[in-house]
Short mmCIF file of C-alpha atoms in Angstrom, two decimals:
data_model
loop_
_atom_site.label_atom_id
_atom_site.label_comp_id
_atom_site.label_asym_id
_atom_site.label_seq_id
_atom_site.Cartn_x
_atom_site.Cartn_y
_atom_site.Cartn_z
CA UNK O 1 49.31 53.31 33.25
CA UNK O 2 50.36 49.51 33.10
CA UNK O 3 53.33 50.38 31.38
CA UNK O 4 54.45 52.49 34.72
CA UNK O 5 54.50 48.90 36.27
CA UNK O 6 56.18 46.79 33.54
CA UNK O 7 58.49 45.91 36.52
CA UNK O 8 55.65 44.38 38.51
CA UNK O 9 53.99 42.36 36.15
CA UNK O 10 57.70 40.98 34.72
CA UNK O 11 58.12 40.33 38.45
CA UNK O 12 54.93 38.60 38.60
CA UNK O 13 55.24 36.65 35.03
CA UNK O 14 58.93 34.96 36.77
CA UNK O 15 56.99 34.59 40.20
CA UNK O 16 53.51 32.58 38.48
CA UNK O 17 56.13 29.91 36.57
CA UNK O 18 58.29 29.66 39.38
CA UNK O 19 55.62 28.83 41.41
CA UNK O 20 53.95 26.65 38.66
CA UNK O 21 57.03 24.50 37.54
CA UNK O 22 58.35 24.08 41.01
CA UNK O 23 54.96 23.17 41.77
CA UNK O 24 54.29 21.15 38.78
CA UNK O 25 57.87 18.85 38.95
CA UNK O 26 57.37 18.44 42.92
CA UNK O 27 53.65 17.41 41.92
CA UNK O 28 54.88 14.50 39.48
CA UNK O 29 57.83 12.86 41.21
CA UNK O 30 55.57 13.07 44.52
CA UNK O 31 52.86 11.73 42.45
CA UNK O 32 54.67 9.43 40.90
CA UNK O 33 55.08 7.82 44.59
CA UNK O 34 51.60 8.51 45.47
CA UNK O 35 49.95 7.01 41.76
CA UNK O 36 52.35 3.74 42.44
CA UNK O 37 51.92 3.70 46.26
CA UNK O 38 48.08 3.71 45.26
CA UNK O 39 48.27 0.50 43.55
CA UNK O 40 50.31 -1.35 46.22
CA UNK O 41 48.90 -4.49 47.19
CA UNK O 42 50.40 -3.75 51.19
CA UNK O 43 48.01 -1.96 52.83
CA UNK O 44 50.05 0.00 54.95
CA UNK O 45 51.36 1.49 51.63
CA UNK O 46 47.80 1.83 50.31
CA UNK O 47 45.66 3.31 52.86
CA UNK O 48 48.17 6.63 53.36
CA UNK O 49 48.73 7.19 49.64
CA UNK O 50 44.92 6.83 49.72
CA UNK O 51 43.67 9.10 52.46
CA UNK O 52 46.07 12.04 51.26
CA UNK O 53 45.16 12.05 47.88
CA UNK O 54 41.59 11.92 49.14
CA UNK O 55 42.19 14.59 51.32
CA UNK O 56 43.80 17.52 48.79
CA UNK O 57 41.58 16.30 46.11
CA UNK O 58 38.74 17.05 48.58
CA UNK O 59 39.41 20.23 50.20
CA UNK O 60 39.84 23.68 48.46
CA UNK O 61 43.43 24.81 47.80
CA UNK O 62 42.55 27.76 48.83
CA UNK O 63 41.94 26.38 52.46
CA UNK O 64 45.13 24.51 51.39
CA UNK O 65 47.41 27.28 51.24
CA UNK O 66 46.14 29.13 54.22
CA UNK O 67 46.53 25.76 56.55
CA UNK O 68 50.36 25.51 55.38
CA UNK O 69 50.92 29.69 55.42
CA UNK O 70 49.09 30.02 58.51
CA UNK O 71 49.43 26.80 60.38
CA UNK O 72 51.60 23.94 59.18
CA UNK O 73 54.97 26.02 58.61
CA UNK O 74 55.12 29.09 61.72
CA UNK O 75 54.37 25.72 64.27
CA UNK O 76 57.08 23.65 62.58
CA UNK O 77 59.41 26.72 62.31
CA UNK O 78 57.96 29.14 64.51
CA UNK O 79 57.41 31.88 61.93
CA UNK O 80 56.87 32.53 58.30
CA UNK O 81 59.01 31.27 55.31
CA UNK O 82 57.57 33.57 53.43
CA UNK O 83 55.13 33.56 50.48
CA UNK O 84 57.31 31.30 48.17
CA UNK O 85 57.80 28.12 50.57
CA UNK O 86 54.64 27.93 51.56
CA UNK O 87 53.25 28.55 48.19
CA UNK O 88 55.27 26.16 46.58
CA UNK O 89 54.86 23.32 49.05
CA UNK O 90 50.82 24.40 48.75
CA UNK O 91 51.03 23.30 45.07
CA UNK O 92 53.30 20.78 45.11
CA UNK O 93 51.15 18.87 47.37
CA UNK O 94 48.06 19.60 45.82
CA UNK O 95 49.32 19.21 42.68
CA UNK O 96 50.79 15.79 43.46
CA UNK O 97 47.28 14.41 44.66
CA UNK O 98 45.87 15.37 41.03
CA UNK O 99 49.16 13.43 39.56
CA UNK O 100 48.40 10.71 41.21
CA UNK O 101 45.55 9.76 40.60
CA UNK O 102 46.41 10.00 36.46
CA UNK O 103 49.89 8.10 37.01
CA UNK O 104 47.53 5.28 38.89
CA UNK O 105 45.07 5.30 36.17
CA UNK O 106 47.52 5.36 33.24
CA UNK O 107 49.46 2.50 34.59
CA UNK O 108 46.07 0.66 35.21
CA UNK O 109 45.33 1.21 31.75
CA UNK O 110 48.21 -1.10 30.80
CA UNK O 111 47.04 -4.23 29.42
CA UNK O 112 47.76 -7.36 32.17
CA UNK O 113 49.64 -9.11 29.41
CA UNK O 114 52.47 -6.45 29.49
CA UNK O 115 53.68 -7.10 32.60
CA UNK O 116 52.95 -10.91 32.53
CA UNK O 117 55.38 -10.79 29.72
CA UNK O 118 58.16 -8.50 31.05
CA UNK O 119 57.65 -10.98 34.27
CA UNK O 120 57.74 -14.32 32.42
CA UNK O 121 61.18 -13.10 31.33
CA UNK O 122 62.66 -12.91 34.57
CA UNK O 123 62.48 -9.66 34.83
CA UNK O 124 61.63 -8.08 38.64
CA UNK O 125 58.83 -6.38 39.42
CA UNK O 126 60.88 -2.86 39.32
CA UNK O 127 62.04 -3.29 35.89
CA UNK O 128 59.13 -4.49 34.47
CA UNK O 129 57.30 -1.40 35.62
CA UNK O 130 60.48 1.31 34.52
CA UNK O 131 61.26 -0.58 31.12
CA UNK O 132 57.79 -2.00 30.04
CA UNK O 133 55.11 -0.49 31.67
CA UNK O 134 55.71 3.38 32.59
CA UNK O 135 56.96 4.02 29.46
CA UNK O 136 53.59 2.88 27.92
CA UNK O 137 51.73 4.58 30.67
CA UNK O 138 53.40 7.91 30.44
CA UNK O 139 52.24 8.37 26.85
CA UNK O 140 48.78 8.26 27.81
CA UNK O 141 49.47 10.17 30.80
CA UNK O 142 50.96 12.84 28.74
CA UNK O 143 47.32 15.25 27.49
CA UNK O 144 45.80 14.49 31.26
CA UNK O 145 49.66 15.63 32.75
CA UNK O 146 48.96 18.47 30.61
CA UNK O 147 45.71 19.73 31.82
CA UNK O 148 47.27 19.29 35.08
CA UNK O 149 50.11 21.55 34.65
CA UNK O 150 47.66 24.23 32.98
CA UNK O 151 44.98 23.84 35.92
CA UNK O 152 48.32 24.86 37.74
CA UNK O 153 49.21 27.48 36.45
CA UNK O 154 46.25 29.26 36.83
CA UNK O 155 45.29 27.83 40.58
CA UNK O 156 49.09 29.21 41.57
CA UNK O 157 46.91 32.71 41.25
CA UNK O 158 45.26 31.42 44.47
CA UNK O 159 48.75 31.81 45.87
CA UNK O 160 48.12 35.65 46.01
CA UNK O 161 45.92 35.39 49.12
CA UNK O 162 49.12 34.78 51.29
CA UNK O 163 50.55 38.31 49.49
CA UNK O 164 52.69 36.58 46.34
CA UNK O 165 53.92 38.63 44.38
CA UNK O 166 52.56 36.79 41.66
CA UNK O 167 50.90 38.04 38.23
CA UNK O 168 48.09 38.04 40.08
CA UNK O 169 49.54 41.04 42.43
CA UNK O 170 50.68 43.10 39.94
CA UNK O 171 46.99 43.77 38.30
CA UNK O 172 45.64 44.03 41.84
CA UNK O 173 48.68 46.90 42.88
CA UNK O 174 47.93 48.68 39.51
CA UNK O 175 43.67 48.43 40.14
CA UNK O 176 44.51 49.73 43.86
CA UNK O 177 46.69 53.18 42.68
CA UNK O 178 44.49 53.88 39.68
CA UNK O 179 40.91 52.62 41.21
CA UNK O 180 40.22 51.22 37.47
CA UNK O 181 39.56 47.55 36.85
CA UNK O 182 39.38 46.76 33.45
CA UNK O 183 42.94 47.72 32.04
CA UNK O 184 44.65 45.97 34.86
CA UNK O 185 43.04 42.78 34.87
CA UNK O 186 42.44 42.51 31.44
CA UNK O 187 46.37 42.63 31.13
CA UNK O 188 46.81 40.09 33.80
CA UNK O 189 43.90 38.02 32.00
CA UNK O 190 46.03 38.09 28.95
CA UNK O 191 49.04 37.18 30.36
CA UNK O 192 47.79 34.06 31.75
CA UNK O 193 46.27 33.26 28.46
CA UNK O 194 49.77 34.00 26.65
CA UNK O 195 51.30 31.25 29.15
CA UNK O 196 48.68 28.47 28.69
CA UNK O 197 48.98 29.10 25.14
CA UNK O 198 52.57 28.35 25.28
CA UNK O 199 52.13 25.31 27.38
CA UNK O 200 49.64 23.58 25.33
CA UNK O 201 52.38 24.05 22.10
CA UNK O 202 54.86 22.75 24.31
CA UNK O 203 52.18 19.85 25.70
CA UNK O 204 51.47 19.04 22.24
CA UNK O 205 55.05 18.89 21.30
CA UNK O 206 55.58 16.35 23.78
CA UNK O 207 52.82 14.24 22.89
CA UNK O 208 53.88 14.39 19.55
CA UNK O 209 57.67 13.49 20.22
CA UNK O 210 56.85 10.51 22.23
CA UNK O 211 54.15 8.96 19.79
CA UNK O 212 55.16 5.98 17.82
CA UNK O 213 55.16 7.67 14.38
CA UNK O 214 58.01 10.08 15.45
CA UNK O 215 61.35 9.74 14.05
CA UNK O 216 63.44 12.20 14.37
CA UNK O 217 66.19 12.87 11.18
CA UNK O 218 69.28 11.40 12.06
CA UNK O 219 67.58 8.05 13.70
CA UNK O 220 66.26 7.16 10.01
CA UNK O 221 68.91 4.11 10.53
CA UNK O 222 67.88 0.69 9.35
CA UNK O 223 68.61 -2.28 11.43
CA UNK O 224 67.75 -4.70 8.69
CA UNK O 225 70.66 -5.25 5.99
CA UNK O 226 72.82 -6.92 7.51
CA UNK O 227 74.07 -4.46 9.96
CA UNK O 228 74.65 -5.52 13.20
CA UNK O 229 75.73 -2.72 15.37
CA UNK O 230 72.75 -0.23 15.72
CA UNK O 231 73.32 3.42 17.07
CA UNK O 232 71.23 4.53 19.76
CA UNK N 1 62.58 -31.76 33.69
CA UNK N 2 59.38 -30.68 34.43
CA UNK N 3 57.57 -32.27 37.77
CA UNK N 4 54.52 -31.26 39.13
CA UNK N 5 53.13 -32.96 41.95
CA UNK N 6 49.24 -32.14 43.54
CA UNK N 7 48.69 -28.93 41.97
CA UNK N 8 45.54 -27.71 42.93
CA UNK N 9 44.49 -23.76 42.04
CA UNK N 10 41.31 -22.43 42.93
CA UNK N 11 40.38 -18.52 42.03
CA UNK N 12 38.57 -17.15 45.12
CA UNK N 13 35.48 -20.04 45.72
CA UNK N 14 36.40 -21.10 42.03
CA UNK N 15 38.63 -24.14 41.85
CA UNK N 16 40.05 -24.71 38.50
CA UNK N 17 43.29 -27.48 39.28
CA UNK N 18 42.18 -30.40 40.96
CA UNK N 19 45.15 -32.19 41.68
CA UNK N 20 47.76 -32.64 38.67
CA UNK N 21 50.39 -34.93 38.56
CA UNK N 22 52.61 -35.19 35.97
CA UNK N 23 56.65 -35.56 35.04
CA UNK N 24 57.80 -33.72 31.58
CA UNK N 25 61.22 -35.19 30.28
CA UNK N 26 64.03 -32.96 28.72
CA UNK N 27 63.39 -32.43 24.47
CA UNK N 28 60.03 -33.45 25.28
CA UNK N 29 57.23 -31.64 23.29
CA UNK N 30 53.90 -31.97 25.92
CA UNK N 31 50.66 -30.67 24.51
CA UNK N 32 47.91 -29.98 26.49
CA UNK N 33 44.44 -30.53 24.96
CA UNK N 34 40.78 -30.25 26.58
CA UNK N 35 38.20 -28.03 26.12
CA UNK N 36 37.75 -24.01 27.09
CA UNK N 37 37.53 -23.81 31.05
CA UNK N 38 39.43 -27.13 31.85
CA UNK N 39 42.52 -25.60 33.36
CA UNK N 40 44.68 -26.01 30.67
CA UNK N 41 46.06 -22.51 30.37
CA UNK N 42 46.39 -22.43 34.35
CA UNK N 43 47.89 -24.96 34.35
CA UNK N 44 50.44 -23.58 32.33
CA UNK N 45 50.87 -20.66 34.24
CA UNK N 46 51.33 -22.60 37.49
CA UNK N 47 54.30 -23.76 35.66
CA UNK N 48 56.40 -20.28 35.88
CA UNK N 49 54.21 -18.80 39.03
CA UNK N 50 51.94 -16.50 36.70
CA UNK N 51 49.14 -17.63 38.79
CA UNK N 52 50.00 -18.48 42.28
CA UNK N 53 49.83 -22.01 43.12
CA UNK N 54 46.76 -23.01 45.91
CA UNK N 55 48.44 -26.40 46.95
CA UNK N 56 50.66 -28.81 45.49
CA UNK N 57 54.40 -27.83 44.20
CA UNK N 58 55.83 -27.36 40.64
CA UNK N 59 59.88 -28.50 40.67
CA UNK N 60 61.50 -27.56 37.54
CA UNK N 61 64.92 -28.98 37.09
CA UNK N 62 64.80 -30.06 40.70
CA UNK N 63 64.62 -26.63 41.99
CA UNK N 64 60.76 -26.28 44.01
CA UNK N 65 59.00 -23.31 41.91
CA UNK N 66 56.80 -21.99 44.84
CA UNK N 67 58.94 -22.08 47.18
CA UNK N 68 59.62 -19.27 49.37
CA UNK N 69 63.66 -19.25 49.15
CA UNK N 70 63.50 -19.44 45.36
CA UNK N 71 64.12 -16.48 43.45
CA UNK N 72 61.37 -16.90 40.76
CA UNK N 73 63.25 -14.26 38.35
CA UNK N 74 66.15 -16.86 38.16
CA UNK N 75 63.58 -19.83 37.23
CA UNK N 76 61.68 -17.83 34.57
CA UNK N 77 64.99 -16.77 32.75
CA UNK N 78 65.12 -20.18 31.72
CA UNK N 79 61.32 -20.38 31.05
CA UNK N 80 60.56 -18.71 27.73
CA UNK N 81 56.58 -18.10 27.43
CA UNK N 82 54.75 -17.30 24.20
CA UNK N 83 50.90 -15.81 24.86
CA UNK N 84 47.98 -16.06 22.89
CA UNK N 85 47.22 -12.27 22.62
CA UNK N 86 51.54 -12.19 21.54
CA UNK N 87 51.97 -9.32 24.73
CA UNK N 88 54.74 -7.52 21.95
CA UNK N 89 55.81 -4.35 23.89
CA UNK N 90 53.93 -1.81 21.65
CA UNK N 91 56.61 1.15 22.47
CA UNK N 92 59.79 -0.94 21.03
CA UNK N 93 60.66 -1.91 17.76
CA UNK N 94 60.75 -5.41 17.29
CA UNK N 95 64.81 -5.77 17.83
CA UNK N 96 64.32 -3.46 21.19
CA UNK N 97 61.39 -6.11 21.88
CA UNK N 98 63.97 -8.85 21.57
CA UNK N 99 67.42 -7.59 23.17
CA UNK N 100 65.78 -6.05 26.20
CA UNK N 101 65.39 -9.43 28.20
CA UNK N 102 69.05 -9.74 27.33
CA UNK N 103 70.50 -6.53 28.18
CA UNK N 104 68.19 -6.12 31.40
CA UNK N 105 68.19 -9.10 33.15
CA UNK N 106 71.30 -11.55 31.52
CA UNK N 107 73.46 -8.03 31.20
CA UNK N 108 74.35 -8.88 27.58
CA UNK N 109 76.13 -5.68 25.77
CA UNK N 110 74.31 -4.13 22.99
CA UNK N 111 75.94 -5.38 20.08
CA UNK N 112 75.82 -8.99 20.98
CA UNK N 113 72.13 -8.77 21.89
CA UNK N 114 71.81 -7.18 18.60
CA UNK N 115 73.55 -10.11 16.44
CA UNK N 116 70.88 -12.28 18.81
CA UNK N 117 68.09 -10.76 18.56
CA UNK N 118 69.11 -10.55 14.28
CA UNK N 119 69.99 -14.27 14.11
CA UNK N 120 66.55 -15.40 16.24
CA UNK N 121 64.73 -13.10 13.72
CA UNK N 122 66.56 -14.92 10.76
CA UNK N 123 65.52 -18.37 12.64
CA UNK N 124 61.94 -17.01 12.44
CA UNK N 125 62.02 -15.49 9.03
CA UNK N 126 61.56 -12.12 9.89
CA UNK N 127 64.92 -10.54 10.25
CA UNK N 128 63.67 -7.82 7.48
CA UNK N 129 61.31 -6.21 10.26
CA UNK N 130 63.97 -5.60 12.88
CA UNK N 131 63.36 -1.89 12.46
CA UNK N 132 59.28 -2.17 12.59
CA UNK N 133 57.00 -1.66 15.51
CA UNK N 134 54.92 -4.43 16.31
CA UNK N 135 51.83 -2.64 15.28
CA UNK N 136 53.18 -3.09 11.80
CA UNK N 137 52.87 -6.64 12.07
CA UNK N 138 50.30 -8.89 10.92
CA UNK N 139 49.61 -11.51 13.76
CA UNK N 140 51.60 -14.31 12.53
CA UNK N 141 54.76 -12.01 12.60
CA UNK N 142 54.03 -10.57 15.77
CA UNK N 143 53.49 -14.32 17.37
CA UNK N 144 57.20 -15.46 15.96
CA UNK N 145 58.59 -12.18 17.08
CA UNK N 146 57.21 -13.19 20.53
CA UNK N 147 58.52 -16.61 19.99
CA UNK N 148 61.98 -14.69 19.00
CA UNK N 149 61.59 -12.55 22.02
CA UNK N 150 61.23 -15.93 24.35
CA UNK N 151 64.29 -17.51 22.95
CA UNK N 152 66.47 -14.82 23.16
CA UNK N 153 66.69 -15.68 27.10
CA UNK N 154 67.90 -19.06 25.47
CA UNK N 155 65.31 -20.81 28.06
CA UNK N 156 65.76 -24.84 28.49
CA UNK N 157 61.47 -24.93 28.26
CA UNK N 158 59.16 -23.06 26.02
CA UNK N 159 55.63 -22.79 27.58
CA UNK N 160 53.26 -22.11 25.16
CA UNK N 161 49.69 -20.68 25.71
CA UNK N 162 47.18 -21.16 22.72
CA UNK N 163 50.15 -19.58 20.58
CA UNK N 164 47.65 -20.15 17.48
CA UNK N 165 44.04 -19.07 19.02
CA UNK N 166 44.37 -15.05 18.28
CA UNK N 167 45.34 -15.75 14.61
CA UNK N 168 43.76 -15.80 10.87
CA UNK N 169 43.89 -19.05 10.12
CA UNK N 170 46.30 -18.24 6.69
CA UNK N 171 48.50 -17.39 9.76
CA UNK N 172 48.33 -20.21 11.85
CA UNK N 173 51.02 -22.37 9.61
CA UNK N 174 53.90 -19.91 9.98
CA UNK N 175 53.64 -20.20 13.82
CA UNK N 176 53.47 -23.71 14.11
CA UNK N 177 56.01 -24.11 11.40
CA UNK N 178 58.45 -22.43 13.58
CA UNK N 179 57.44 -23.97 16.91
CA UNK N 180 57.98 -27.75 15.05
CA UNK N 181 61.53 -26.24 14.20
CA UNK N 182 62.75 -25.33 17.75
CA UNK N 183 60.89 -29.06 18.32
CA UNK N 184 62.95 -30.59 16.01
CA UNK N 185 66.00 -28.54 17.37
CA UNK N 186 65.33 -30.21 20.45
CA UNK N 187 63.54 -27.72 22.67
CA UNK N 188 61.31 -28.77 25.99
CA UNK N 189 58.10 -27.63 25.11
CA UNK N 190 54.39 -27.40 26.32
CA UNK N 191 51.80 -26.61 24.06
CA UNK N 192 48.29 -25.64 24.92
CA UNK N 193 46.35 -26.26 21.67
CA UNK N 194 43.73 -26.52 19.86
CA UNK N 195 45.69 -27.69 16.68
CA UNK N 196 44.78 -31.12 16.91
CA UNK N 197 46.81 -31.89 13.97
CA UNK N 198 49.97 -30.03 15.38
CA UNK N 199 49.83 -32.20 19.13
CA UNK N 200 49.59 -35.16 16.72
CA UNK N 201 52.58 -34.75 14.47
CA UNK N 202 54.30 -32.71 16.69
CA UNK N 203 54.01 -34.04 20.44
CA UNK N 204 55.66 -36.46 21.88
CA UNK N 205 53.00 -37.06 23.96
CA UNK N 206 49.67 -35.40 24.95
CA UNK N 207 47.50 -34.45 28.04
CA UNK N 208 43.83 -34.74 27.67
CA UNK N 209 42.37 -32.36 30.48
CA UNK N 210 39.02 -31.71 31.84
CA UNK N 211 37.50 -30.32 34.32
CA UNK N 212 41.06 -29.07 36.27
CA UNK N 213 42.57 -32.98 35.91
CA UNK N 214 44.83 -34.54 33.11
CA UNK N 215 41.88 -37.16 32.22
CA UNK N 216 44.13 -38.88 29.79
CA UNK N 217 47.63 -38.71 28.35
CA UNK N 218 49.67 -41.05 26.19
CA UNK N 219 51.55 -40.55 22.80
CA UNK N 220 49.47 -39.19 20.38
CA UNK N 221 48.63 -41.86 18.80
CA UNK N 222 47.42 -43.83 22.06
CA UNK N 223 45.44 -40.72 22.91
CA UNK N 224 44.00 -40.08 19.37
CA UNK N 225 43.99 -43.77 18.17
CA UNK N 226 42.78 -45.67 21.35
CA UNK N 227 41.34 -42.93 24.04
CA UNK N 228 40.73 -45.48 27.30
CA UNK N 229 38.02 -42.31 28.69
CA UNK N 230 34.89 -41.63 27.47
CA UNK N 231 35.40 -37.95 28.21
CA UNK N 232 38.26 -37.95 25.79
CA UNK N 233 36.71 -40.07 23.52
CA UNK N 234 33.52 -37.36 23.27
CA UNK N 235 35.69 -34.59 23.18
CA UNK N 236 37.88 -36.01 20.06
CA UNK N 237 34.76 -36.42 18.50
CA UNK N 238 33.40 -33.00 18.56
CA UNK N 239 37.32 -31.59 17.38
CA UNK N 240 38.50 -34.10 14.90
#
């Protein structure tokens, strides 16, 4: 029975990580803005970041994805974009409030000497934050970034109420032609749980790769005897 | 060199400068005694605009610190600063800690900011741990790689903030011994201590302040021999 729609739920596998990963890389570098824009000193740079991550932290993203299906994109365009657009741009935003607030927090957590001492060596502002401090930051942003992009994942199921043809879709199609519940949504249950498991390896990967201790093979090169030009 | 004229800082409702006055000369070693609270580390930081200044101005090499047309990334490349809690960048080895400055901001190529960074670390006896994160320091180390890390700007002043308070006291010597060195070497410096015997050998003269003023300040041996304050005179009594 769910083999007859294989297609569906491959369909639906490519639509849920489309959706997720567009959402998920909008969500950071918009975040990114939003995290730094939140710890602007100028106001007019504060209070916006502010109020929108306030506002899609605060309402559901359910209600989210209906206001940009429904209402934001047929007044701007005059009619649909389809599922896709406005399901992406649904989770990108959304997604981006959540990112903000743990790029704001993991900068925060920065000690005040770092950038005191990036600054007292004449480096700007800018620099100091790319070279000193969001490297830093980023580590400890990385297992909160994670839960993020899992929450994701499975929220971009919401996604389904504006007809995606997500993985989502594909359980309900096959419940709807057979009128049986379990098999279908059991599969689709296990799918999702085969993707998060996949993302947390690759999460923990990550955090692993960009952890102090890690050294991969051919960087095992010693600076110290007398050797003055250093791969890199 | 150094001229600072009225400085006055307050923090909110807090004032902690009252009004300092005071010229540093070029090769001059300054270092700034007093006990906790008395401004001395502010004062300091007035010196490269780590704390913004209330009143008063800070000219270094004739060039007004806090003013508004002066690009205070050009003044601080020649105003090396050593910390009391070292500030090491965790995430870099300790030759990436040194050559960044370099590479960054002076646009030095790799390879000569490497021989720099290896001949600083020679200067401050640690050229073995080029390859080690600072983590896998003990504090001494990671306090001369910070010195390292300052000079590699090849600053005309050294500001130094309690460069000895965070340490073990086995590891205090090793510090100063390389801060008397870039003394010796010529280097404008100013020290805020508590090494009483350091501002003594060391400095070529020493400021004595309390209470957000320089009470006192003469060559070391004026200020330690014959302090004209009672204030100073208490307060030598207690550390001495």
């Amino acid at each position: 029975m769910i083999w007859n729609y294989k297609e569906l739920f491959i369909t639906g596998l490519w639509v849920t990580l489309a959706l997720t990963a567009i959402g998920y890389i909008g969500g950071v570098i918009l975040g990114l803005f939003l995290g730094l824009g939140k710890l602007s000193k100028k106001k007019w740079v504060y209070y916006p970041c502010k109020y929108y991550v306030d506002f899609f932290r605060g309402t559901p993203l359910l209600v989210q994805i209906l206001l940009i299906h429904l209402a934001l994109i047929p007044s701007i365009f005059g009619h649909s974009l389809g599922f896709f657009v406005s399901g992406s741009l649904a989770l990108i935003l959304n997604c981006a409030a959540y990112n903000a607030e743990i790029i704001r927090a993991g900068i925060q957590s920065i000690e005040k000497g770092q950038m005191e001492a990036a600054r007292s060596l004449g480096m700007p502002k800018r620099e100091a934050m790319k070279h000193i401090i969001l490297p830093q930051a980023f580590r400890r942003m990385i297992p909160p970034l994670g839960n993020e992009l899992i929450a994701l994942l499975k929220d971009s199921s919401l996604v389904n109420v504006i007809a995606a043809t997500d993985l989502l879709y594909a359980g309900k199609v096959v419940a709807g032609a057979y009128a049986r519940f379990w098999e279908p949504y059991i599969t689709v249950a296990i799918l999702y749980l085969l993707l998060t498991w996949i993302f947390t390896k690759i999460i923990a990967y990550v955090e692993n790769r960009y952890s102090n201790s890690y050294v991969p093979p051919q960087r095992r090169r010693v600076f110290s005897f007398g050797r003055t030009s250093v791969g890199r | 060199m150094i001229k600072v004229e009225g400085l006055y800082k307050s923090f909110g409702s807090l004032e902690v400068l009252k009004g300092i006055d005071c010229e540093i000369q070029e090769k001059e070693v300054v270092c700034v005694i007093g006990p906790s609270g008395s401004g001395k580390s502010t004062f300091l930081r007035c010196i490269n605009l780590l704390e913004d200044i209330t009143n008063g101005s800070v000219f270094i090499d004739g060039v007004q610190v806090n003013a508004k047309e002066t690009d205070i990334n050009e003044i601080r490349k020649e105003v090396g600063m050593v910390f009391q809690q070292f500030n090491l960048f965790p995430h870099m080895r300790v030759l990436e800690n040194i050559t960044i400055a370099p590479i960054k901001i002076r646009k030095m190529d790799q390879i000569e900011a490497n021989d720099l960074a290896l001949q600083l670390l020679e200067k401050v006896g640690l050229r073995d741990k080029a390859d080690a994160y600072p983590e896998q320091l003990s504090g001494g180390q990671m306090q001369r790689v910070a010195i390292a890390r300052a000079l590699a700007m090849r600053p005309k002043i050294m500001l130094f903030d309690e460069p000895t308070s965070a340490l073990d006291p086995e590891m205090v010597k090793e510090v100063l011994d390389v801060m008397k060195q870039l003394a010796e070497e010529g280097m404008t410096m100013v020290v805020v201590t508590h090494e009483m015997g350091f501002a003594r050998e060391v400095g070529d003269r020493v400021f004595f302040m309390d209470g957000g003023i320089i009470v006192e300040e003469g060559t070391p041996e004026e200020v330690y021999g014959q302090p004209k304050s009672a204030r100073t005179q208490d307060f030598l009594s207690k550390v001495l």
